[in-house]
Short mmCIF file of C-alpha atoms in Angstrom, two decimals:
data_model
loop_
_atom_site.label_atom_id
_atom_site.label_comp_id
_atom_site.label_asym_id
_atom_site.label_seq_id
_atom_site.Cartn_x
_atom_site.Cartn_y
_atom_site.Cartn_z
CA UNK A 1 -10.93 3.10 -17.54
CA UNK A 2 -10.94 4.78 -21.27
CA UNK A 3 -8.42 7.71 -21.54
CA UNK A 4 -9.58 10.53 -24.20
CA UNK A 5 -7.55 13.01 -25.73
CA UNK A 6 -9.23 15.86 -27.12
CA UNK A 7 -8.29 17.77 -30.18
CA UNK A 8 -8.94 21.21 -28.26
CA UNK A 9 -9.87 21.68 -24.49
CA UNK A 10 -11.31 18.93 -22.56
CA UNK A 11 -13.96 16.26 -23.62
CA UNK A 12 -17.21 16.34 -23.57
CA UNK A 13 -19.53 14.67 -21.45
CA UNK A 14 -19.00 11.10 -21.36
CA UNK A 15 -21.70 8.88 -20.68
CA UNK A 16 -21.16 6.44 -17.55
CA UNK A 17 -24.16 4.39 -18.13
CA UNK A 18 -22.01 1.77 -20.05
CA UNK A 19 -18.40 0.96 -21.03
CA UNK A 20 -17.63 2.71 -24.17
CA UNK A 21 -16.10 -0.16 -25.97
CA UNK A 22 -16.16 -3.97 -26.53
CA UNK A 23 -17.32 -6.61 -24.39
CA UNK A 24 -13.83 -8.21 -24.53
CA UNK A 25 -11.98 -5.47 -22.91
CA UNK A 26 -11.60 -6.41 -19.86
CA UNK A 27 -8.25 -6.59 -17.53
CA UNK A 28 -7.26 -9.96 -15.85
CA UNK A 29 -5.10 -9.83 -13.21
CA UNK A 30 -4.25 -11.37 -9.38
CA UNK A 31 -1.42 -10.22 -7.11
CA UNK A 32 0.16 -12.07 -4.08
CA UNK A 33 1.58 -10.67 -0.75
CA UNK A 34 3.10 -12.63 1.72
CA UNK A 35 5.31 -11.54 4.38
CA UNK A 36 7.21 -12.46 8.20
CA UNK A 37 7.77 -10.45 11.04
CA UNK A 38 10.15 -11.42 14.23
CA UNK A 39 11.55 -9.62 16.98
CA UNK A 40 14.44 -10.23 19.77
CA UNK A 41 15.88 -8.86 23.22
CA UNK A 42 19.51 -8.78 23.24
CA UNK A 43 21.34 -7.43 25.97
CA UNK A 44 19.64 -3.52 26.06
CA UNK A 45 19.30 -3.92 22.32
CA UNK A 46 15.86 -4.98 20.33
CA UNK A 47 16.22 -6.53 16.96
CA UNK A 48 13.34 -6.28 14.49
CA UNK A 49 12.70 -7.93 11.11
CA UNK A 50 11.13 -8.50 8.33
CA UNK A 51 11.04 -10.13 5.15
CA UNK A 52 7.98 -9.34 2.38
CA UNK A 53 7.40 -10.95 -1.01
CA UNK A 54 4.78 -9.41 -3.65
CA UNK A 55 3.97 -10.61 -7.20
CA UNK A 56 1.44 -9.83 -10.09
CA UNK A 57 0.43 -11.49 -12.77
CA UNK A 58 -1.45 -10.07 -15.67
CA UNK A 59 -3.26 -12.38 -17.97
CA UNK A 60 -4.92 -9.94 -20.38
CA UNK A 61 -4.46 -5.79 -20.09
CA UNK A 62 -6.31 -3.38 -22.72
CA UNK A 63 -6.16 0.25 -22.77
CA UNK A 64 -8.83 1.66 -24.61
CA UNK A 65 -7.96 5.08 -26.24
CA UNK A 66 -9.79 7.57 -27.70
CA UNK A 67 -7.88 10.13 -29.56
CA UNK A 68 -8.41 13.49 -31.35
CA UNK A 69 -12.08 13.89 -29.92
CA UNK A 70 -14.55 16.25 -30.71
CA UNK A 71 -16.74 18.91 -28.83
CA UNK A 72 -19.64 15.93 -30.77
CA UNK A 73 -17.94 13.25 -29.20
CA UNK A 74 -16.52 11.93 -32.85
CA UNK A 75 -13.16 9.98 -32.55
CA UNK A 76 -10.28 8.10 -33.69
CA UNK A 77 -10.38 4.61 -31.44
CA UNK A 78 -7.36 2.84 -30.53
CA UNK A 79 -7.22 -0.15 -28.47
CA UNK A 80 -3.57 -1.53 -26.91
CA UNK A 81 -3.61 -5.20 -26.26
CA UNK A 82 -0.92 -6.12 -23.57
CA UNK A 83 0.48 -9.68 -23.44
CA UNK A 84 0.79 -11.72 -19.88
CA UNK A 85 3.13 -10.11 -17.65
CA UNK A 86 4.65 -10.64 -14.67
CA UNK A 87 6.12 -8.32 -11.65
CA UNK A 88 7.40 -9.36 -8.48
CA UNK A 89 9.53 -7.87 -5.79
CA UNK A 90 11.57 -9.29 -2.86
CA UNK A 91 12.43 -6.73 0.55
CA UNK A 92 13.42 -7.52 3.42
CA UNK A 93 14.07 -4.72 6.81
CA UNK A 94 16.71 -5.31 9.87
CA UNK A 95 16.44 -3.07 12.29
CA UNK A 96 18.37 -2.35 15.44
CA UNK A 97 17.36 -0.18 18.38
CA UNK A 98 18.85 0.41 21.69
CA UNK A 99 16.91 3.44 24.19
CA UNK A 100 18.62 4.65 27.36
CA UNK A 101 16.84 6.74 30.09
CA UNK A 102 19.10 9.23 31.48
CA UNK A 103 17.04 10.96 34.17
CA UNK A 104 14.45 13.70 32.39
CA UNK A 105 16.27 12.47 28.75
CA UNK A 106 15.55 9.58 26.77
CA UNK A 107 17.78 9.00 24.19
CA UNK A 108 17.00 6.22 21.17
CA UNK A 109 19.65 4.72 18.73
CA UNK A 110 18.52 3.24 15.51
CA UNK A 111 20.68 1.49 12.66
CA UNK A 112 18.31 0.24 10.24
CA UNK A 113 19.51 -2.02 6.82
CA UNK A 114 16.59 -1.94 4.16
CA UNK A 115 16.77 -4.12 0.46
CA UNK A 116 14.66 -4.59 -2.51
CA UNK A 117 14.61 -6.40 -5.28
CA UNK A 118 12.14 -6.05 -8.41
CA UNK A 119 11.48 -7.61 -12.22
CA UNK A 120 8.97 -6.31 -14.10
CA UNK A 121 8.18 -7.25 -18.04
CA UNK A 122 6.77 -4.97 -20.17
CA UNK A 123 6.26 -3.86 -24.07
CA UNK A 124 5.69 -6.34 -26.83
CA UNK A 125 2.02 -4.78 -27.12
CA UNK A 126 -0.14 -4.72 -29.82
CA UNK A 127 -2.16 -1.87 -31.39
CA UNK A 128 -5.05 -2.04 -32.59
CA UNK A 129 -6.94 1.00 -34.77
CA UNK A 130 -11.03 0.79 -34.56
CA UNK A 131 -11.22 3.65 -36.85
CA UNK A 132 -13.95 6.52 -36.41
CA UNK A 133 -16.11 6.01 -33.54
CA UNK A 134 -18.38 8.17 -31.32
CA UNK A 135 -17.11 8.20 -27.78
CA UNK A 136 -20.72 7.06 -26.19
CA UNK A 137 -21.34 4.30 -28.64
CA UNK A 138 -18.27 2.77 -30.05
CA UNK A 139 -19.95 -0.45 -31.88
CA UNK A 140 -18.72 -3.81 -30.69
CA UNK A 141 -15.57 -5.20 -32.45
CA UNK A 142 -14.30 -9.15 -32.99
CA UNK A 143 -12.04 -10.30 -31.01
CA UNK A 144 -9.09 -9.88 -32.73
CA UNK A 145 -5.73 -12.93 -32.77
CA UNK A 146 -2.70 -11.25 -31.74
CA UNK A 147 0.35 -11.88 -32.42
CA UNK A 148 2.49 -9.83 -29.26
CA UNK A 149 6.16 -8.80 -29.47
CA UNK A 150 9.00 -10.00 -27.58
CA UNK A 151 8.76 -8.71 -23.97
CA UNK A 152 11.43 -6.11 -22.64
CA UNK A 153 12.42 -6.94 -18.99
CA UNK A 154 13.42 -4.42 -16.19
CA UNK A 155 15.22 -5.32 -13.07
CA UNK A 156 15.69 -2.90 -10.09
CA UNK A 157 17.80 -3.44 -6.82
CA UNK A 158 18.39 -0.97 -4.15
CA UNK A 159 19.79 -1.31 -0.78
CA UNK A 160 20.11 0.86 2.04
CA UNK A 161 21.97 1.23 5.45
CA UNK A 162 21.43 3.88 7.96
CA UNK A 163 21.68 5.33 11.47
CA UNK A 164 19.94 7.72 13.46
CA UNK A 165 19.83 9.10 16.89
CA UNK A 166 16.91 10.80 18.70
CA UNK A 167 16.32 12.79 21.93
CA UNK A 168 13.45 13.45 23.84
CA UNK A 169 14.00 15.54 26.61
CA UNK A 170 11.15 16.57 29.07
CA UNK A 171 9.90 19.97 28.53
CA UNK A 172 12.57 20.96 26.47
CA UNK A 173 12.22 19.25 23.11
CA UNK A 174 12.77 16.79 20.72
CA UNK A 175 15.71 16.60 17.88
CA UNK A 176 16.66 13.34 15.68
CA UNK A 177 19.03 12.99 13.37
CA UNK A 178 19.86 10.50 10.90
CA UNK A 179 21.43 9.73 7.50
CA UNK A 180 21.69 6.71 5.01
CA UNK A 181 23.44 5.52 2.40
CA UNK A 182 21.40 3.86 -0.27
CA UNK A 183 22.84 2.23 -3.68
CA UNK A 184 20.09 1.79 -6.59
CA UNK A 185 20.95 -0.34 -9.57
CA UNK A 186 18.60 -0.82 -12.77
CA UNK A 187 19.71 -3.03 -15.69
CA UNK A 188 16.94 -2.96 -18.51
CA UNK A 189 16.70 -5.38 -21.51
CA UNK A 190 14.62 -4.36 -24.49
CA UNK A 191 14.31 -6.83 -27.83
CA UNK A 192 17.24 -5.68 -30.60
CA UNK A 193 18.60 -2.92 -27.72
CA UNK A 194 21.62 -3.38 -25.62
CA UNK A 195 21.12 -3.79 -22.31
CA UNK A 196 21.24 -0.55 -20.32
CA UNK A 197 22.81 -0.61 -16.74
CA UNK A 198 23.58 2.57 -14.39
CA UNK A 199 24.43 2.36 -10.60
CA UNK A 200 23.15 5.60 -8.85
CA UNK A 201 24.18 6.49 -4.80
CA UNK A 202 23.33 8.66 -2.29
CA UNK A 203 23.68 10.13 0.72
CA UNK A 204 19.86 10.97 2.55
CA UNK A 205 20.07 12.89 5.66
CA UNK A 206 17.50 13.86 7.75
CA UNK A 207 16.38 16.03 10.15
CA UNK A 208 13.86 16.53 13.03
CA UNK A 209 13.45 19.33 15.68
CA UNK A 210 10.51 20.15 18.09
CA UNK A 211 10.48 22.81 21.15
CA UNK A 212 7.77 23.47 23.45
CA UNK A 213 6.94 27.02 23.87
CA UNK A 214 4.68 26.81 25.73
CA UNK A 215 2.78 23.75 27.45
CA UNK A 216 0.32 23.59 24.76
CA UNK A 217 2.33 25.23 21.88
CA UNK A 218 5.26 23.57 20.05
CA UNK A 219 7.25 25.00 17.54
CA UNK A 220 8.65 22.21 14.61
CA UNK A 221 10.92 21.51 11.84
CA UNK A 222 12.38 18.54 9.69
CA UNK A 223 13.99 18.10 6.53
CA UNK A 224 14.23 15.09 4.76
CA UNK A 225 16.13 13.93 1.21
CA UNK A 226 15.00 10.92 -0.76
CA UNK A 227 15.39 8.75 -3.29
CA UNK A 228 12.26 6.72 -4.48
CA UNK A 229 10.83 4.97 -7.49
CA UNK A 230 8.35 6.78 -10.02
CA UNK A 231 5.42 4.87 -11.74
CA UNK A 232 5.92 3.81 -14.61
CA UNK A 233 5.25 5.15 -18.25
CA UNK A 234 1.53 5.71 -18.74
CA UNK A 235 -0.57 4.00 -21.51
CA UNK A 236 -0.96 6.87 -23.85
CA UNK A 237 2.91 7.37 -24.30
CA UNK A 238 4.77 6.00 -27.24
CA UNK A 239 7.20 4.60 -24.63
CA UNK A 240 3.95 2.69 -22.42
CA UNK A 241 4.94 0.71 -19.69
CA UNK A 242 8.46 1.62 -19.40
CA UNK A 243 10.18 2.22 -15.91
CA UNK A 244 11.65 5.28 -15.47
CA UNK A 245 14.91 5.65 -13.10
CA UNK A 246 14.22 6.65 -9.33
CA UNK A 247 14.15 10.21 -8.66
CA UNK A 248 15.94 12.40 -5.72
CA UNK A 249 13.48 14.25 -3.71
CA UNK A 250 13.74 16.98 -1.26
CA UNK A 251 11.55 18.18 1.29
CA UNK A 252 11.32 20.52 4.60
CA UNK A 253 8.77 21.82 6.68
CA UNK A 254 8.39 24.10 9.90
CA UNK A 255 5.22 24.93 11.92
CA UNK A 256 3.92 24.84 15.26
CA UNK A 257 1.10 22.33 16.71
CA UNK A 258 -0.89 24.08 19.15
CA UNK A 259 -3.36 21.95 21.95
CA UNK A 260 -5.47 24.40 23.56
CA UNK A 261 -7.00 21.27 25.46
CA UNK A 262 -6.97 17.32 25.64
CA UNK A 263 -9.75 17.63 22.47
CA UNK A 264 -8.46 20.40 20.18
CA UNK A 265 -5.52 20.10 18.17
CA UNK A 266 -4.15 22.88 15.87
CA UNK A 267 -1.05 22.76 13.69
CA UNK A 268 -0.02 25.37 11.06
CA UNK A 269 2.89 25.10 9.12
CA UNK A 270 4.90 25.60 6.03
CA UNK A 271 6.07 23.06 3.56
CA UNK A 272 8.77 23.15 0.53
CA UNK A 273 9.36 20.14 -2.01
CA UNK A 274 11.64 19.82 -4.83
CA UNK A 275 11.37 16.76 -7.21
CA UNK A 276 11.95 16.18 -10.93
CA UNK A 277 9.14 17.05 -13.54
CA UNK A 278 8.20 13.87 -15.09
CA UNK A 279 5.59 13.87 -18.06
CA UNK A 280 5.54 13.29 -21.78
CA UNK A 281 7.39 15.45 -23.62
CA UNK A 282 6.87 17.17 -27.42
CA UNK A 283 7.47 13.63 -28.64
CA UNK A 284 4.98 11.83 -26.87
CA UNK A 285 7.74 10.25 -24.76
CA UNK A 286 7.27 9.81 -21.15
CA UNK A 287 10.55 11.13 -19.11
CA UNK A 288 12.24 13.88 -17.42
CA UNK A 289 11.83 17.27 -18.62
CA UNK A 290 12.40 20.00 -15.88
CA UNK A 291 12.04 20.05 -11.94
CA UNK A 292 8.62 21.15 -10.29
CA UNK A 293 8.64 22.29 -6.66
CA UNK A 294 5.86 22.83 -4.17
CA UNK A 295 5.89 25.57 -1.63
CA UNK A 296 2.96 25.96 0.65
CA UNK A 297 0.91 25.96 4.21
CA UNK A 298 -1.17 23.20 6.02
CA UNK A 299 -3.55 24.18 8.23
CA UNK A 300 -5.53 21.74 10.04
CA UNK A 301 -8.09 21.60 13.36
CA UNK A 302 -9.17 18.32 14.86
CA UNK A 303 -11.48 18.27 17.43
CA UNK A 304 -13.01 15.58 19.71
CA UNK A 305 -16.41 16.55 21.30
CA UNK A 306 -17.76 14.03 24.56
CA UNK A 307 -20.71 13.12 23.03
CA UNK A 308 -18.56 10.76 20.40
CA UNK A 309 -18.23 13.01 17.74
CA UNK A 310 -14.85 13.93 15.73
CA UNK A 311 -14.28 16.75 13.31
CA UNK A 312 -11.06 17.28 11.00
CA UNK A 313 -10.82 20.42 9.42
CA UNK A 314 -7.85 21.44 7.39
CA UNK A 315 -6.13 22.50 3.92
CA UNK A 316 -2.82 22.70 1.48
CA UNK A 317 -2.50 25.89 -0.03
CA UNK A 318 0.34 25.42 -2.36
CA UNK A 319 2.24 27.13 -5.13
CA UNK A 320 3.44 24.46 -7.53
CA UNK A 321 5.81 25.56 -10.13
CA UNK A 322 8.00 24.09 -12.74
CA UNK A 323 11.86 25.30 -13.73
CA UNK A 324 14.76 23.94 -15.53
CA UNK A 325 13.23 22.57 -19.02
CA UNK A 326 15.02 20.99 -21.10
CA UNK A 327 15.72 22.41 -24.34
CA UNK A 328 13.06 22.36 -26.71
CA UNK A 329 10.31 21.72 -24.66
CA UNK A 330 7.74 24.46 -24.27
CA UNK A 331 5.88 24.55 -20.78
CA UNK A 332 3.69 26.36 -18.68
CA UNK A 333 4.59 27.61 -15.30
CA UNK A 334 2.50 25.29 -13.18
CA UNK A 335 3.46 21.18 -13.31
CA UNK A 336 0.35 18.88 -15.14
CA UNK A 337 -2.31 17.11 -12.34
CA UNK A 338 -1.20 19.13 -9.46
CA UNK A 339 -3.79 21.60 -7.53
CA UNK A 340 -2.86 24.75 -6.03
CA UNK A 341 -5.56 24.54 -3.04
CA UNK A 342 -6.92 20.81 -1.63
CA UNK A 343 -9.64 21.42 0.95
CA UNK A 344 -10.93 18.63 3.43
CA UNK A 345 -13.80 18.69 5.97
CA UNK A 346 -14.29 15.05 7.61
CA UNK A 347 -16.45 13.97 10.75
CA UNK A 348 -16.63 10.41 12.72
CA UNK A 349 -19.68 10.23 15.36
CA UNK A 350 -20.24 7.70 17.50
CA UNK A 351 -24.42 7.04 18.40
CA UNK A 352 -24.86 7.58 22.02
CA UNK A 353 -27.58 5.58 21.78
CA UNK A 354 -26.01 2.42 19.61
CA UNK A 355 -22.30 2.71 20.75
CA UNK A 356 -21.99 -0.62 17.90
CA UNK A 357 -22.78 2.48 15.38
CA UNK A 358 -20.84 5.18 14.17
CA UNK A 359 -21.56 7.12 10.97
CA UNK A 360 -18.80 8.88 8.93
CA UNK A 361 -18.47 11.40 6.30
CA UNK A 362 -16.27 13.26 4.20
CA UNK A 363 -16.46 16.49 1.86
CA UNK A 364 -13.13 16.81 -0.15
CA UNK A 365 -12.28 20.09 -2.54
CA UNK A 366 -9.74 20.27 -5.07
CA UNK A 367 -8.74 22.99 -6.77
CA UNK A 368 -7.74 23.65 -10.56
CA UNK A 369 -5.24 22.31 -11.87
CA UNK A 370 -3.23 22.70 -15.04
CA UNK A 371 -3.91 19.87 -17.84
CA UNK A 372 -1.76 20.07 -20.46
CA UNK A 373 2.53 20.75 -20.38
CA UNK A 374 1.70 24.08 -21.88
CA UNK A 375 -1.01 25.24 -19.70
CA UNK A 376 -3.29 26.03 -22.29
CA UNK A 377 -5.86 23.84 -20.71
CA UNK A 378 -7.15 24.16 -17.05
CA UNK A 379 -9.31 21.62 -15.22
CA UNK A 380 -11.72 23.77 -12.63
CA UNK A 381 -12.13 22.84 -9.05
CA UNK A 382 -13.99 20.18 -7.90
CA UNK A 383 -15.65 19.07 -4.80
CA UNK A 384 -17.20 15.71 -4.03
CA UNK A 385 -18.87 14.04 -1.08
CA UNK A 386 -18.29 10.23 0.96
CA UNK A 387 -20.54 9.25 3.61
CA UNK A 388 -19.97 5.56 5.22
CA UNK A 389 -20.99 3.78 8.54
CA UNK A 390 -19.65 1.03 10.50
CA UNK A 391 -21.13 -1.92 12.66
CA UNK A 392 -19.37 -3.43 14.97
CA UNK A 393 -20.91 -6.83 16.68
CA UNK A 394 -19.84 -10.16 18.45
CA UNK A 395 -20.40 -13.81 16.80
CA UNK A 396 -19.26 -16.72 18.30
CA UNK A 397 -17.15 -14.98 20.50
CA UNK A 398 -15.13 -13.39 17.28
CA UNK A 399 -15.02 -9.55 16.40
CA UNK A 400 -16.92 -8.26 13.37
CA UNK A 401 -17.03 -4.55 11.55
CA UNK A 402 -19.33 -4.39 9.16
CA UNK A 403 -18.28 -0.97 6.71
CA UNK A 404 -20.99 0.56 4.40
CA UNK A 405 -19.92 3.46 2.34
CA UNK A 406 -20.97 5.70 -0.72
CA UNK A 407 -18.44 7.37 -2.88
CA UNK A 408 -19.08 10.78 -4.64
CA UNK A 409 -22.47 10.69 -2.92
CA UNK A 410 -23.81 13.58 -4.93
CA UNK A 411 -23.01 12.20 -8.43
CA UNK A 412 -20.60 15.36 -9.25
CA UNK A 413 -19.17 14.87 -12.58
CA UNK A 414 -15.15 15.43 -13.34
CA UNK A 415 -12.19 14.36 -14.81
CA UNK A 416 -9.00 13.01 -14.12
CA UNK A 417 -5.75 13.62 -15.39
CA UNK A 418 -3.68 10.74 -15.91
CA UNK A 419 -1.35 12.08 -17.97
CA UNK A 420 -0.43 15.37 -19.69
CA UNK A 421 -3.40 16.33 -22.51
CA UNK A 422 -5.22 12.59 -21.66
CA UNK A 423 -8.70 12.58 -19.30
CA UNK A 424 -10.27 9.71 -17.54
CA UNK A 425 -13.79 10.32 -16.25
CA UNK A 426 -14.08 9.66 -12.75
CA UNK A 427 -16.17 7.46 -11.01
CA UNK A 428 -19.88 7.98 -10.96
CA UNK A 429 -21.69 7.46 -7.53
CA UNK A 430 -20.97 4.17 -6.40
CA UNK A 431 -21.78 1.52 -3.10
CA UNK A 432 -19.80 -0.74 -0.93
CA UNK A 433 -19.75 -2.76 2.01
CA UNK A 434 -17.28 -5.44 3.36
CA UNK A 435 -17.16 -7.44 6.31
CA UNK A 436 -13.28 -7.82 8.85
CA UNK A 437 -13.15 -10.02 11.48
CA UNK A 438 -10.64 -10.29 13.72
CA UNK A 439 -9.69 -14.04 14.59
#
């Protein structure tokens, strides 16, 4: 998908009759997953595993960019040719479980050892400058030879051990608690650079609490700490494709779920999240430069009517903010891509009359959001439409669903931030259907 980045504002209106550049541009790539699962009674004690293997190849990658646009559309065209590439990653999960029944208690014991491993090549890319172009009807370029740069090459390994213990005691609650150790390593090697290796641990505890109030009304709370990977750095940065270290996150919530009856289900709650601020900075350079946190309610109402029809009503309404810049940097007080309000009204109904039919839909709102590091530039809200429907039938004694769907069913046009300043259009109204079986 083209990224634009405007001289002033947002674009204009892009055109999504055709693909605004050369026939050439086109991304080749094919992953592979593979994976085993097993499981074992020892004594009181289960034993669960698995081991999972994932790769991706790319043969040919181009990010088409279009820089410095006009309110007319005019623009300076740059195209980034990628070289083959290759990513895979290696995990593997041993867990350990033991419950005992102790009258109206159950209690559960978990010890759980989690690993990854991950390479991923990046870099040696080649730009290429199509000069002054209108946006709509960039003229078609030759193929160019390239001649790609030596490939930089990141490695990642993380393990993690853990334990946790969790209670569930009849008509007086639920608590769990847990904590893990996990060790993440990252050694990356860049053409002319030293290598760069750093070792990062941490302790991740967790917690979980739920009391019943009443028979239908339960009062909740967790928090949890984290430490996960980021993607990596996007293609308009000067530093595109680069991993960026895994980040500590830190999250807690408290609410209460009320069931009024075996159909309606209520739950209200508030949320907090802290997690670093990652974006391009004042030199273009995709990293670290401040914290953002999130601090907000959920509401949500499902409810499940006899005649086979399901309704999910519900809602963030957040407050994201950033603190801690770094020195230098100049931001606004809201984090880039990240919408105060996200509204969601979704049904499922089941025919009565053709059980093998159900017919789905989805209206989804999201409010503004902030679209440059500054603030200077707001995206409005946006609300878009999905209606689908499913067939399920019988051949030859093996299970078929049939799933037809329409995305952004009323055409609404919009844009997407994928990184700070840079738009991608998103996607017009499109059709789909697929076919599972179940052998």
């Amino acid at each position: 998908t083209p990224v634009y980045v405007p001289r002033l504002g947002v674009p204009p209106r892009v055109s999504h009759a055709r693909y605004p550049g050369s026939s050439w541009l086109g991304n080749n790539y094919h992953s592979d997953t593979a994976g085993i699962l097993g499981h074992a009674i020892w004594s009181d004690w289960t034993i669960r595993g698995g081991l999972f293997y994932s790769a991706q190849v790319i043969d040919a990658a181009y990010s088409n960019l279009f820089l410095e646009v006009t309110p007319q559309g005019e623009a300076e065209q740059i195209i980034v040719a990628g070289q083959p590439q290759h990513a895979s990653s290696v995990s593997g999960e041993l867990r350990a479980s033991r419950a005992i029944k102790d009258g109206s208690r159950r209690h559960l014991l978990l010890g759980t050892v989690r690993w990854r491993n991950s390479t991923t090549s990046y870099g040696g890319d080649v730009l290429i400058d199509a000069g002054a172009v209108n946006v709509n009807a960039p003229p078609e370029m030759t193929k160019p030879v390239f001649e790609f740069g030596e490939l930089s090459h990141a490695h990642r390994n993380q393990i993690t051990g853990g334990a946790s213990y969790r209670l569930t005691w009849e008509h007086v609650g639920e608590l769990g608690l847990g904590l893990q150790r996990t060790t993440y390593r990252k050694q990356d090697t860049q053409p002319e650079v030293a290598s760069f290796r750093s070792t990062t641990s941490a302790w991740l505890p967790n917690l979980t609490l739920a009391v019943p109030i009443r028979p239908t009304l339960t009062v909740y709370g967790s928090y949890t700490a984290g430490l996960e990977d980021s993607a990596n750095a996007p293609d308009i940065a000067s530093n595109r494709g680069e991993p960026v270290a895994a980040i500590r996150t830190y999250q807690h919530d408290m609410g209460l779920r009320w069931t009024p009856s075996e159909t309606v289900k209520f739950i209200a709650g508030y949320f907090g999240i802290t997690k670093p601020y990652l974006t391009t900075d004042s030199d273009n350079v995709y990293r670290r430069i401040g914290d953002e946190t999130h601090r907000g309610v959920e509401i949500s109402v499902t409810a499940t009517a006899p005649e086979g029809l399901t309704t999910l009503i519900g809602g963030f309404f957040t407050r994201p903010r950033v603190s801690g810049t770094a020195t230098g940097e100049v931001t606004g007080s809201r984090p880039v891509a990240q919408p105060g309000n996200t509204l969601l009204l979704a049904f499922d109904y089941v025919l009565p009359f053709a059980p093998q039919w159900s017919v789905d839909g989805q209206v989804n709102h999201v409010g503004s959001q902030a679209a440059t590091v500054d603030n200077s530039v707001q995206l409005p809200s946006c609300t878009t439409v999905a209606l689908g429907g499913r067939y399920k039938f019988t051949l030859n004694g093996k299970s078929f669903l049939l799933r037809l769907s329409m995305d952004n069913a009323t055409d609404v046009r919009s844009w997407k931030i994928p990184s700070a300043g840079s738009y991608q259009a998103n996607s017009q109204r499109s059709l789909s259907a697929y076919v599972a079986a179940d052998f």
